[in-house]
Coordinates of N, CA and C in Angstrom, one line a residue:
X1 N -19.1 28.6 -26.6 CA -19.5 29.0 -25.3 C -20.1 27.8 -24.6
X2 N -20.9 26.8 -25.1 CA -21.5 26.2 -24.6 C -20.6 25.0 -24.3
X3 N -19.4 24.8 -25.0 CA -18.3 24.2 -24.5 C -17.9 24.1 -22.8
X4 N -17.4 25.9 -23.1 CA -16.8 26.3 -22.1 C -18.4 25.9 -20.4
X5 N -19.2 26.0 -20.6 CA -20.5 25.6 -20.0 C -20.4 23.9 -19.6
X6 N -20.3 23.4 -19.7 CA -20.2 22.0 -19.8 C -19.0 21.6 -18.8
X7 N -17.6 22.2 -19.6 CA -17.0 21.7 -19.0 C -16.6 22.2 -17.2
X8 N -17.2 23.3 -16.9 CA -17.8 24.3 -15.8 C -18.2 23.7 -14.9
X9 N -19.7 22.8 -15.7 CA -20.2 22.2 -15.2 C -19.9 20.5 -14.7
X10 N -19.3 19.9 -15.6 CA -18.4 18.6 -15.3 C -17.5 19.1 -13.8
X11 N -16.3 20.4 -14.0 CA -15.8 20.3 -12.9 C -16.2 21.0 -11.6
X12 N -17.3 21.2 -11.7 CA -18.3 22.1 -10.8 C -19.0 20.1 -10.1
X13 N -19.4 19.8 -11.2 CA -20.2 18.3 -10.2 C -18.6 17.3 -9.7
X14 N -17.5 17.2 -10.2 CA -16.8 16.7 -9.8 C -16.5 16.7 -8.4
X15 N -16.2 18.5 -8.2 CA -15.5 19.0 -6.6 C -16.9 18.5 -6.0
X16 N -18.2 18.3 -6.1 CA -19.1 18.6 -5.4 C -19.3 17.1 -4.9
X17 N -18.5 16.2 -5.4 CA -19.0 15.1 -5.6 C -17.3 14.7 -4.3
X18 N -16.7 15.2 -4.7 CA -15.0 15.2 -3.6 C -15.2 15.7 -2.2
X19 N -16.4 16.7 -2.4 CA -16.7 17.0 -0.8 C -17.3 16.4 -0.5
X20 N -18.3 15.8 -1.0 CA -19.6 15.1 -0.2 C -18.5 13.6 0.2
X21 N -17.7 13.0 -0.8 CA -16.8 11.9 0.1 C -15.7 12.0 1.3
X22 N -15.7 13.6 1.2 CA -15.0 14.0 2.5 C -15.8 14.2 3.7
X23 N -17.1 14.7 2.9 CA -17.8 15.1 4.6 C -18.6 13.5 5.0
X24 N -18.7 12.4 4.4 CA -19.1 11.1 4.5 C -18.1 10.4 5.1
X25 N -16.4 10.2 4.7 CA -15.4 9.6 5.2 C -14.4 10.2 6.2
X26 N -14.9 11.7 6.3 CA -13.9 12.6 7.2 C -12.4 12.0 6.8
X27 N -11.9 11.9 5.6 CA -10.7 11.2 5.3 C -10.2 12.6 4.3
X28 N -9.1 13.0 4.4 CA -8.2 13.9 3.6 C -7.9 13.3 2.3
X29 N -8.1 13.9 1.1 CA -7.7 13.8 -0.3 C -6.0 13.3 -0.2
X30 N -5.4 12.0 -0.7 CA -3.8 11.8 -0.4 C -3.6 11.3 -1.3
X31 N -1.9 11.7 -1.2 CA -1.0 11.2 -2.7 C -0.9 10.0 -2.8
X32 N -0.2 9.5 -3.6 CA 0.1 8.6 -4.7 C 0.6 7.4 -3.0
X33 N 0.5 6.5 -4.0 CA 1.4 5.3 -3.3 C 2.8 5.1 -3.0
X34 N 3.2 5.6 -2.5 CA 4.8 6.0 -2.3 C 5.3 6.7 -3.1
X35 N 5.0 7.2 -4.3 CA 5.7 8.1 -5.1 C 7.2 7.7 -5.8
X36 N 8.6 8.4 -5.6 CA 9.8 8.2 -5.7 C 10.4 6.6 -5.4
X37 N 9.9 6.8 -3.5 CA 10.7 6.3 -3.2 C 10.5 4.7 -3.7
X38 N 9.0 4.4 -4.2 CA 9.0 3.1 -4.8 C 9.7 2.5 -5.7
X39 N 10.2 3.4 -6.6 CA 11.1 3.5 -7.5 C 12.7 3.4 -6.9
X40 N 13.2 3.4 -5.8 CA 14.1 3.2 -4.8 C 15.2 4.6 -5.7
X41 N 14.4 5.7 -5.3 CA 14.9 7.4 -5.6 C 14.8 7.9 -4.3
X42 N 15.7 8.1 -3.8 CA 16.4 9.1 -2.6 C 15.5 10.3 -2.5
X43 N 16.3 10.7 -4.0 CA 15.4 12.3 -4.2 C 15.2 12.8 -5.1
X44 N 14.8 14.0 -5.8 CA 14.1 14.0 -7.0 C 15.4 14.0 -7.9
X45 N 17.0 14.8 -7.9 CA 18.0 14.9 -8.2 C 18.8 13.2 -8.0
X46 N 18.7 12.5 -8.9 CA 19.6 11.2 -8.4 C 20.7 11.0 -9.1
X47 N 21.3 11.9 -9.7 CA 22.4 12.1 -10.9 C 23.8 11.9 -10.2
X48 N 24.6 11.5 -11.0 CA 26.1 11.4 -10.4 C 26.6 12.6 -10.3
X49 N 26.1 13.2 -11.9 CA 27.1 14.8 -11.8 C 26.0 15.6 -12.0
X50 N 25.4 16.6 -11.4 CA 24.4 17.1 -11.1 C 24.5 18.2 -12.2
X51 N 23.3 19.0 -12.5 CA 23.6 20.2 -13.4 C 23.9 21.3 -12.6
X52 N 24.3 22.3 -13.9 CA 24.6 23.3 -12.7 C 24.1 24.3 -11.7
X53 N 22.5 24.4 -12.3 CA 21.9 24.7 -11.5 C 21.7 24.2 -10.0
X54 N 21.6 23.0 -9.9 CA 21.5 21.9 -8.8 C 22.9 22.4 -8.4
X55 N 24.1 22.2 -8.9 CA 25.2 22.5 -7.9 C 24.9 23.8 -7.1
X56 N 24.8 24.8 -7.7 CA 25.0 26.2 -7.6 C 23.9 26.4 -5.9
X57 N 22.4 25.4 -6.2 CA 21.4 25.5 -4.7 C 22.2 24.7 -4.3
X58 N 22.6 23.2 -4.0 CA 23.8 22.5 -3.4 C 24.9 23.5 -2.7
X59 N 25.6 24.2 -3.1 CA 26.5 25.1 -3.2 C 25.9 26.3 -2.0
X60 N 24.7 26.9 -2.0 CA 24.5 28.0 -1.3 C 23.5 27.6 -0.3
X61 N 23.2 25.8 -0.2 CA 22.9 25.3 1.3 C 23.9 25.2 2.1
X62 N 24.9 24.5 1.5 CA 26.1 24.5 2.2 C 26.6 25.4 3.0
X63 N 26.5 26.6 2.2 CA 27.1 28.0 2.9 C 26.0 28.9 3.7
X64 N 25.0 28.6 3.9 CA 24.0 28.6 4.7 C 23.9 27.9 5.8
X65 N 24.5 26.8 5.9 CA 24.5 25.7 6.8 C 25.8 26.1 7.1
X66 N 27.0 26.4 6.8 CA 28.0 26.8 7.6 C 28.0 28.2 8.2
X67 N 27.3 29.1 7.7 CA 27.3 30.2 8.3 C 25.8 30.2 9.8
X68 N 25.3 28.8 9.6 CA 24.3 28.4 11.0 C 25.2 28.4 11.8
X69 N 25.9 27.4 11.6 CA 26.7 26.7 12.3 C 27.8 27.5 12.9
X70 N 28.5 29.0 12.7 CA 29.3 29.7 12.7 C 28.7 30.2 13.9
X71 N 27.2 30.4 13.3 CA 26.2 31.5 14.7 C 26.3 30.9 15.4
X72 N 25.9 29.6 15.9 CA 25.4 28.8 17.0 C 26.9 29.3 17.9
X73 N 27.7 28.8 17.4 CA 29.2 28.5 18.5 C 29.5 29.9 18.2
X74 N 29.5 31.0 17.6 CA 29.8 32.5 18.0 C 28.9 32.8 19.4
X75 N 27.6 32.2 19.5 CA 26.4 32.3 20.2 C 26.5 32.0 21.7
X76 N 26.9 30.5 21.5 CA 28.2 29.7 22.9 C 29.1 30.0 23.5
X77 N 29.7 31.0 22.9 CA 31.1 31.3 23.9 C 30.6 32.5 24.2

């Protein structure tokens, strides 16, 4: 128990210590240093032959995107 107390308390003074540098620098908590793209990654999928999962959402943007595109110009005339 006295574990679980401690560590409560570590992440109880941490956040306390994250806001007081927020209300001092009015600056938002931000990510990483470029992330991906440092690594010169498009996007998180950078595979030649994608799995099938990936195909399958790939696959039912597309058809989402053509059936947009279907509405707009049904919409037009």
């Amino acid at each position: 128990m006295s574990t679980f107390i401690a560590a409560f308390v570590v992440l109880l003074v941490f956040f306390l210590l994250m806001s007081v540098g927020y209300i001092i620098k009015r600056k938002a908590v931000e990510g990483s240093c470029g992330g991906l793209g440092v690594l010169g990654i498009e996007k998180a999928c950078d595979c030649d032959d994608p799995c099938d999962r990936r195909k399958a959402k790939m696959a039912k943007a597309a058809a989402e995107a053509e059936r947009a595109a279907k509405y707009d110009v049904d919409r037009i005339i």
